[in-house]
mmCIF file of C-alpha atoms in Angstrom:
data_model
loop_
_atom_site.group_PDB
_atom_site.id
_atom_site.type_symbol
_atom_site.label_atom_id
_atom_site.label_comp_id
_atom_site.label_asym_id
_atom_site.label_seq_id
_atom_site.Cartn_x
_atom_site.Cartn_y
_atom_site.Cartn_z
ATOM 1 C CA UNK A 11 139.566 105.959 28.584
ATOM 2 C CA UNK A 12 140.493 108.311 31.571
ATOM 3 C CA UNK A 13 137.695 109.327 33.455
ATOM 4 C CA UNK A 14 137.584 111.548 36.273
ATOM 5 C CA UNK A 15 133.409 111.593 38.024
ATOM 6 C CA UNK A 16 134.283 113.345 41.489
ATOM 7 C CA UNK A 17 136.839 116.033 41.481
ATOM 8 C CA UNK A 18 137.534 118.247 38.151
ATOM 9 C CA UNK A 19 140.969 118.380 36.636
ATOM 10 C CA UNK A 20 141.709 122.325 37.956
ATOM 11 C CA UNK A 21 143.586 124.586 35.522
ATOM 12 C CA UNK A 22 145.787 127.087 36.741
ATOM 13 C CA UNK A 23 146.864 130.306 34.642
ATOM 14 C CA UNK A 24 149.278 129.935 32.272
ATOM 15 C CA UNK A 25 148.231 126.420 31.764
ATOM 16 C CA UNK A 26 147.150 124.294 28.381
ATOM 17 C CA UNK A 27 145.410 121.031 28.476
ATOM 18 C CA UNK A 28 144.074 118.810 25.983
ATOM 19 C CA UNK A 29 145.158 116.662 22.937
ATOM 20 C CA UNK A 30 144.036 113.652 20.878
ATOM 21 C CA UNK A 31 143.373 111.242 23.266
ATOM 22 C CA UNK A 32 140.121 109.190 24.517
ATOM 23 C CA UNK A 33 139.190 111.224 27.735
ATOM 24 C CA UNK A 34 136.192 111.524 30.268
ATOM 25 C CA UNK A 35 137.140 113.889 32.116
ATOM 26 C CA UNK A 36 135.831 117.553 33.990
ATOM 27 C CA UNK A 37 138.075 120.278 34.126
ATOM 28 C CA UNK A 38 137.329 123.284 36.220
ATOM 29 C CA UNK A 39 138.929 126.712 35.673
ATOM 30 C CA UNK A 40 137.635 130.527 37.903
ATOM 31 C CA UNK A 41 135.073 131.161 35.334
ATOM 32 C CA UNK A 42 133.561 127.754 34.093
ATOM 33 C CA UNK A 43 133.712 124.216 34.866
ATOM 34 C CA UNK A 44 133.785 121.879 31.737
ATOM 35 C CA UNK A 45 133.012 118.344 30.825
ATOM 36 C CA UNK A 46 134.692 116.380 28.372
ATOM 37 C CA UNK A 47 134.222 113.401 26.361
ATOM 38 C CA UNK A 48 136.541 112.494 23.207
ATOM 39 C CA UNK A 49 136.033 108.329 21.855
ATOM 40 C CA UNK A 50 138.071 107.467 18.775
ATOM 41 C CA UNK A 51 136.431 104.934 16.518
ATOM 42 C CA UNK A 52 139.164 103.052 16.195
ATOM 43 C CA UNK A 53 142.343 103.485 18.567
ATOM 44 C CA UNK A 54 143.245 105.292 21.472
ATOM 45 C CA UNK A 55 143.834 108.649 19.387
ATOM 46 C CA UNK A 56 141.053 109.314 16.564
ATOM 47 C CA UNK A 57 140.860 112.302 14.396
ATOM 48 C CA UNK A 58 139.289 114.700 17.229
ATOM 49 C CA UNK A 59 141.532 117.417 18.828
ATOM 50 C CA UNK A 60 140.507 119.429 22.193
ATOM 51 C CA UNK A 61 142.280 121.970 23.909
ATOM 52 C CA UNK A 62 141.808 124.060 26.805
ATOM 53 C CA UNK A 63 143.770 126.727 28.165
ATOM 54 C CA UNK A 64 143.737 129.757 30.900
ATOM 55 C CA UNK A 65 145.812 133.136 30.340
ATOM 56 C CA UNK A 66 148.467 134.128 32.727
ATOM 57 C CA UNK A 67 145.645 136.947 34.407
ATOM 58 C CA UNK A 68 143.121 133.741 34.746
ATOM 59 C CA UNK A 69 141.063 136.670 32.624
ATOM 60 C CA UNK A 70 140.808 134.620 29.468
ATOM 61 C CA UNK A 71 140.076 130.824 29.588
ATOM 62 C CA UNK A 72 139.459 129.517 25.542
ATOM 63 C CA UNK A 73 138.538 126.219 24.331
ATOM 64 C CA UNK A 74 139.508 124.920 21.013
ATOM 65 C CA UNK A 75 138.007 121.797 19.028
ATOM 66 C CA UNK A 76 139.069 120.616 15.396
ATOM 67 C CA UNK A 77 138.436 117.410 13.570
ATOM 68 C CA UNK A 78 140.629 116.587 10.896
ATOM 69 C CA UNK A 79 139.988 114.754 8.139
ATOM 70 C CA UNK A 80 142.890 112.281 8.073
ATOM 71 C CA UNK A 81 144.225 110.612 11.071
ATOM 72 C CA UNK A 82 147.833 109.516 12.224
ATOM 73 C CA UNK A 83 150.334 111.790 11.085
ATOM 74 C CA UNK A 84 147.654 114.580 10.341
ATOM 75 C CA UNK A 85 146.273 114.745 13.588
ATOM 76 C CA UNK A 86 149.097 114.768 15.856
ATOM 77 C CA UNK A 87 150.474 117.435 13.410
ATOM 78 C CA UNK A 88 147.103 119.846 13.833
ATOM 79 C CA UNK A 89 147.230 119.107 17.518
ATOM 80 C CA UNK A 90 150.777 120.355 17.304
ATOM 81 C CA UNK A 91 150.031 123.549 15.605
ATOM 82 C CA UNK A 92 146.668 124.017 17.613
ATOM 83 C CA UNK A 93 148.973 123.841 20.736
ATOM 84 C CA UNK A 94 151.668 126.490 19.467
ATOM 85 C CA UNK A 95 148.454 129.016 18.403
ATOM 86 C CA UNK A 96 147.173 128.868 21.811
ATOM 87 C CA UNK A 97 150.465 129.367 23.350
ATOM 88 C CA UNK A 98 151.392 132.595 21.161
ATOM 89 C CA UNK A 99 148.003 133.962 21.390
ATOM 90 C CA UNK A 100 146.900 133.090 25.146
ATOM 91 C CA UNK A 101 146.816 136.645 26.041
ATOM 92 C CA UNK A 102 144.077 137.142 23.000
ATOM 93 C CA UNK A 103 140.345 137.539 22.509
ATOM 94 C CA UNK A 104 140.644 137.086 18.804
ATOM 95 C CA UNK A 105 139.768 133.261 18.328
ATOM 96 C CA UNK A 106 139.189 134.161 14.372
ATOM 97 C CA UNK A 107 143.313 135.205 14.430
ATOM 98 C CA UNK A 108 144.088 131.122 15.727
ATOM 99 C CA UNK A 109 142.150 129.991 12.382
ATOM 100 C CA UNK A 110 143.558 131.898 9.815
ATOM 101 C CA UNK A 111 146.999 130.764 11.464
ATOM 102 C CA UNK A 112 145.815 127.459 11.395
ATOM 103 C CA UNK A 113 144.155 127.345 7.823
ATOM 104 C CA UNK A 114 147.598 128.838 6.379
ATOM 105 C CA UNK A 115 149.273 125.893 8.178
ATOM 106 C CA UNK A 116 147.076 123.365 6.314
ATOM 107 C CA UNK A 117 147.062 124.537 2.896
ATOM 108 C CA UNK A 118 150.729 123.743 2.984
ATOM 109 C CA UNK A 119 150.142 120.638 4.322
ATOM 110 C CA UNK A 120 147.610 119.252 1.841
ATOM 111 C CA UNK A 121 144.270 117.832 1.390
ATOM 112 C CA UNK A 122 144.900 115.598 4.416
ATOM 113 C CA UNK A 123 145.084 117.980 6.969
ATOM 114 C CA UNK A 124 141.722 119.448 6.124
ATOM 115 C CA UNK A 125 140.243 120.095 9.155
ATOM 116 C CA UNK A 126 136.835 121.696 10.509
ATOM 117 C CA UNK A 127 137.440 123.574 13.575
ATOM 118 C CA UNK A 128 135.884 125.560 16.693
ATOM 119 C CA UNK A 129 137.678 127.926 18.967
ATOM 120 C CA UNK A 130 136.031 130.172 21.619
ATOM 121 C CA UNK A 131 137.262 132.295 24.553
ATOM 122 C CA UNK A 132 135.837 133.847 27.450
ATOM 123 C CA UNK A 133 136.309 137.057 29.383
ATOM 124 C CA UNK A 134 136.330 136.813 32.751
ATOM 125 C CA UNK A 135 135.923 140.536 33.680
ATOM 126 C CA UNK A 136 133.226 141.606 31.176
ATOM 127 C CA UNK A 137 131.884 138.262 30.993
ATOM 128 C CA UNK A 138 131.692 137.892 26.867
ATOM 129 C CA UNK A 139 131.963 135.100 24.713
ATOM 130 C CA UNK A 140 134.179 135.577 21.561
ATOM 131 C CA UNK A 141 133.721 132.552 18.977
ATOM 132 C CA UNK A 142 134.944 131.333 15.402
ATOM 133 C CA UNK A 143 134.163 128.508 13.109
ATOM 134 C CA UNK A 144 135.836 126.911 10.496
ATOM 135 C CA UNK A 145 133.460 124.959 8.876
ATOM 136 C CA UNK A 146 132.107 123.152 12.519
ATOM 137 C CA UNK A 147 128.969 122.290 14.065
ATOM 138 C CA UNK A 148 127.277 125.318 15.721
ATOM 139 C CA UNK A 149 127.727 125.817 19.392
ATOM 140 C CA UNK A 150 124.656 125.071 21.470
ATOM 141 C CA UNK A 151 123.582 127.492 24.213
ATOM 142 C CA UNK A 152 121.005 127.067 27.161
ATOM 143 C CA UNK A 153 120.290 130.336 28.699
ATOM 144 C CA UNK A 154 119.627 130.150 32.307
ATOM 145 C CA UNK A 155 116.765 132.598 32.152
ATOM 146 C CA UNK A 156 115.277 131.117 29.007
ATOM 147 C CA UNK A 157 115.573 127.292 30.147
ATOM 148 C CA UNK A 158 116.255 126.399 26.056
ATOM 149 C CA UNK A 159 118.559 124.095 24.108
ATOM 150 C CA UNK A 160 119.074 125.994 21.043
ATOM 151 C CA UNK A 161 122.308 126.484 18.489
ATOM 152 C CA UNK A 162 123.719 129.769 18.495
ATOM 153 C CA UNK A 163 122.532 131.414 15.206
ATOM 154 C CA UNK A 164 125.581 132.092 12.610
ATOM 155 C CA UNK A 165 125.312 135.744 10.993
ATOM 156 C CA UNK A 166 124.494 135.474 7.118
ATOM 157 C CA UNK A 167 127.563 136.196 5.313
ATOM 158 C CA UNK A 168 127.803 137.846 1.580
ATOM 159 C CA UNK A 169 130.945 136.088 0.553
ATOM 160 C CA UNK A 170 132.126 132.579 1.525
ATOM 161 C CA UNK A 171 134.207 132.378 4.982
ATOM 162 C CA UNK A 172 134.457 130.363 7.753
ATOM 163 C CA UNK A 173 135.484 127.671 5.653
ATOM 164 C CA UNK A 174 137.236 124.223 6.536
ATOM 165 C CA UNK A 175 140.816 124.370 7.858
ATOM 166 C CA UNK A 176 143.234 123.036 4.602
ATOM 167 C CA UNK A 177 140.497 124.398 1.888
ATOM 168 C CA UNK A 178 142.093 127.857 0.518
ATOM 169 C CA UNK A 179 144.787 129.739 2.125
ATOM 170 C CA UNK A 180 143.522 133.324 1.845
ATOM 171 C CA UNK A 181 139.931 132.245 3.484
ATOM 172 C CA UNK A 182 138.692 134.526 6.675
ATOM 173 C CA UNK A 183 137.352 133.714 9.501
ATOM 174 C CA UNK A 184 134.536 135.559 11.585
ATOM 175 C CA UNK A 185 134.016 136.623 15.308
ATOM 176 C CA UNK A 186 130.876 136.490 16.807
ATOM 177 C CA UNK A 187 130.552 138.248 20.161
ATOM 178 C CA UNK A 188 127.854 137.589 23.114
ATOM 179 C CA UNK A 189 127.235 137.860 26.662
ATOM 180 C CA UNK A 190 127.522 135.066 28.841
ATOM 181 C CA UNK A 191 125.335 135.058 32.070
ATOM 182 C CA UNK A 192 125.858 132.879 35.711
ATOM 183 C CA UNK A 193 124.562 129.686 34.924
ATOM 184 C CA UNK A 194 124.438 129.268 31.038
ATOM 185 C CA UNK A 195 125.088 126.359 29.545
ATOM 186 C CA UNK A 196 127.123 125.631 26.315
ATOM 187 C CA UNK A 197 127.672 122.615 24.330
ATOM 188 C CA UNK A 198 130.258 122.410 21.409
ATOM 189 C CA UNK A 199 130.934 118.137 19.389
ATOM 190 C CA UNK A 200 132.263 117.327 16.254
ATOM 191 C CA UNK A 201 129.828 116.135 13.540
ATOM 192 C CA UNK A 202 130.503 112.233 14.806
ATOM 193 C CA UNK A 203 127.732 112.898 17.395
ATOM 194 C CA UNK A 204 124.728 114.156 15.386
ATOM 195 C CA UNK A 205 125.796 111.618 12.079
ATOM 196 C CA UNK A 206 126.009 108.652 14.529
ATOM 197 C CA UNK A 207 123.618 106.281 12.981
ATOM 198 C CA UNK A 208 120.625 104.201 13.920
ATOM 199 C CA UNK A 209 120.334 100.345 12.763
ATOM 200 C CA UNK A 210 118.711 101.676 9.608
ATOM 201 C CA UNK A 211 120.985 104.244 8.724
ATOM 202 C CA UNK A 212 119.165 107.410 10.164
ATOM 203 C CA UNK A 213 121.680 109.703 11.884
ATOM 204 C CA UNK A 214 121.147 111.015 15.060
ATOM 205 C CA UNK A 215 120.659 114.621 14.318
ATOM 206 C CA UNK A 216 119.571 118.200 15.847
ATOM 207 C CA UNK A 217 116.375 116.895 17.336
ATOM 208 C CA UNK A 218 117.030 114.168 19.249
ATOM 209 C CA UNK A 219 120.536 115.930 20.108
ATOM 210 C CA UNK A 220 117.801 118.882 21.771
ATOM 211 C CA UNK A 221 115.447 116.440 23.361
ATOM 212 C CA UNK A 222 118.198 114.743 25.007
ATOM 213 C CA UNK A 223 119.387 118.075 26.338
ATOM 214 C CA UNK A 224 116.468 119.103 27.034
ATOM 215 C CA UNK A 225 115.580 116.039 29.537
ATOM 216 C CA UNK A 226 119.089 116.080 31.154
ATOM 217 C CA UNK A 227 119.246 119.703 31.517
ATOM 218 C CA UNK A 228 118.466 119.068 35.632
ATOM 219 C CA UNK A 229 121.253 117.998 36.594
ATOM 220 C CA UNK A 230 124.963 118.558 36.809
ATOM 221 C CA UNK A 231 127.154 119.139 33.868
ATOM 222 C CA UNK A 232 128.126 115.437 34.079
ATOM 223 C CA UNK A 233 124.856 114.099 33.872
ATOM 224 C CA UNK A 234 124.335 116.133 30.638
ATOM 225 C CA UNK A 235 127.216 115.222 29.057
ATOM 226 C CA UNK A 236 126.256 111.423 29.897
ATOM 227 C CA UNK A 237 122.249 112.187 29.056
ATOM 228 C CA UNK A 238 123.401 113.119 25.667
ATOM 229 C CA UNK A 239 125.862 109.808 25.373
ATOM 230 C CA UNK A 240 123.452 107.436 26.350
ATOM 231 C CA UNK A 241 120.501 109.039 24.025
ATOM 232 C CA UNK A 242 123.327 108.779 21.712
ATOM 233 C CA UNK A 243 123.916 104.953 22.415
ATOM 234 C CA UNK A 244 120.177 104.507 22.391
ATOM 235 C CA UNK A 245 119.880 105.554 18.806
ATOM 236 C CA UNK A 246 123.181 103.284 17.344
ATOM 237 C CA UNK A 247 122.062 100.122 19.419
ATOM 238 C CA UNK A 248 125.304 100.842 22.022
ATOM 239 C CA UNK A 249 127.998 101.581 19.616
ATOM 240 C CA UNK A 250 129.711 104.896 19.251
ATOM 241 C CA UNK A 251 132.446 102.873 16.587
ATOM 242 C CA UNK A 252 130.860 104.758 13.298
ATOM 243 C CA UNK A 253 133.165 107.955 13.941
ATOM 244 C CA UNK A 254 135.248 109.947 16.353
ATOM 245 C CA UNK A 255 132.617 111.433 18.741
ATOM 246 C CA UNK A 256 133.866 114.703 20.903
ATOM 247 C CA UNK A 257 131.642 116.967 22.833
ATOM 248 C CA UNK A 258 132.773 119.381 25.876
ATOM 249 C CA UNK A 259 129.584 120.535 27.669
ATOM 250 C CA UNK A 260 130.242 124.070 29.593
ATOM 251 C CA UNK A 261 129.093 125.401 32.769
ATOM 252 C CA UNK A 262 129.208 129.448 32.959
ATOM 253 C CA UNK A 263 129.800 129.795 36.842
#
């Protein structure tokens, strides 16, 4: 696991970071400061992908997170294609465009390459957040002027989109839109946190996922990230070997 407490990994523009690996890290770019944590269940490199990247302006800085359904093979392949996508589209507010490049990708690669999926971006000079799913956890947000935990609310949709990575090739792929403010707070995981079970079998879930926020919301962005891990912990009895487990916790500056 590398781990980096004092000094955040800095991104410069034109730059891409991330992967597959187990990481515990913070990575700092103009706009935000991030914190990362990424634990495979079972080797170094899991099922969990995480990428971050800054345009060549430092106007746009996105962050993309996908769990796949196989491992091995599957994963380094969607990390791969996730990689190429951010490259091609750096430049590019439209996070739903990476999906449906990525979905069309998966459908020819089969069932195992199913994949749910996050990716979001951020404008620097009009200070917006542009986000898609596929299929993923909601984003939590923490306004600074509200003090809240909450997950960002998903408009109602009249036909099914948004859909799993790998599912059905002609499938689209939303973009919500939102202002971000000096010190809001985001949080984006795969589903490995809130299913990690209890002794008994009871998952984790939303509400001890918001009370944990809530009571580590004080300090700095690496004490969340760990508040929520050891509430996490807590809950299993000290394990986190039932799934992958990714979360990036984000800092607007």
């Amino acid at each position: 696991m590398i781990q980096n407490k004092d000094k955040p990994t800095r991104l410069r523009c034109s730059e891409i970071w991330g992967g597959i690996g187990n990481m515990d890290l913070d990575v700092s770019t103009r706009p935000v400061t991030t914190s990362l944590f990424s634990s495979a269940s079972d080797s170094d490199s899991g099922g969990d992908v995480y990428y971050f990247s800054v345009c060549a302006r430092d106007t746009i800085v996105r962050i993309a997170m996908a769990d796949v359904m196989g491992h091995g093979r599957a994963v380094s392949t969607m990390s791969q294609w996730m990689y190429a996508a951010l490259v091609e589209r750096m430049d590019s507010f439209h996070s739903n465009d990476i999906l449906e490049h990525l979905n069309r990708l998966a459908n020819e690669r089969g069932h195992e390459a199913i994949t749910t999926a996050v990716v979001f971006s951020f404008g620097v000079e009009n200070a917006e957040l542009y986000l898609s799913y596929a299929g993923h956890p909601p984003v939590w947000i923490r306004r600074h002027r509200e003090g809240v935990w909450q997950p960002l609310a998903q408009k109602q949709q009249t036909q099914p989109i948004n859909l799993p990575l790998g599912m059905f090739p002609d499938t689209k792929y939303s973009q919500q839109q939102l202002r971000l403010d000096s010190g809001d707070r985001l949080l984006v995981f795969t589903d490995g946190l809130i299913d990690a079970p209890s002794e008994n079998g009871q998952p984790f879930g939303h509400d001890r996922l918001q009370a944990a926020l809530e009571e580590a919301s004080g300090g700095t962005l690496f004490h969340l990230k760990q508040g929520v891990l050891a509430a996490v912990r807590s809950h299993t009895g000290g394990s986190l070997g039932h799934d992958d487990v990714t979360l990036i916790a984000v800092d607007v500056h």
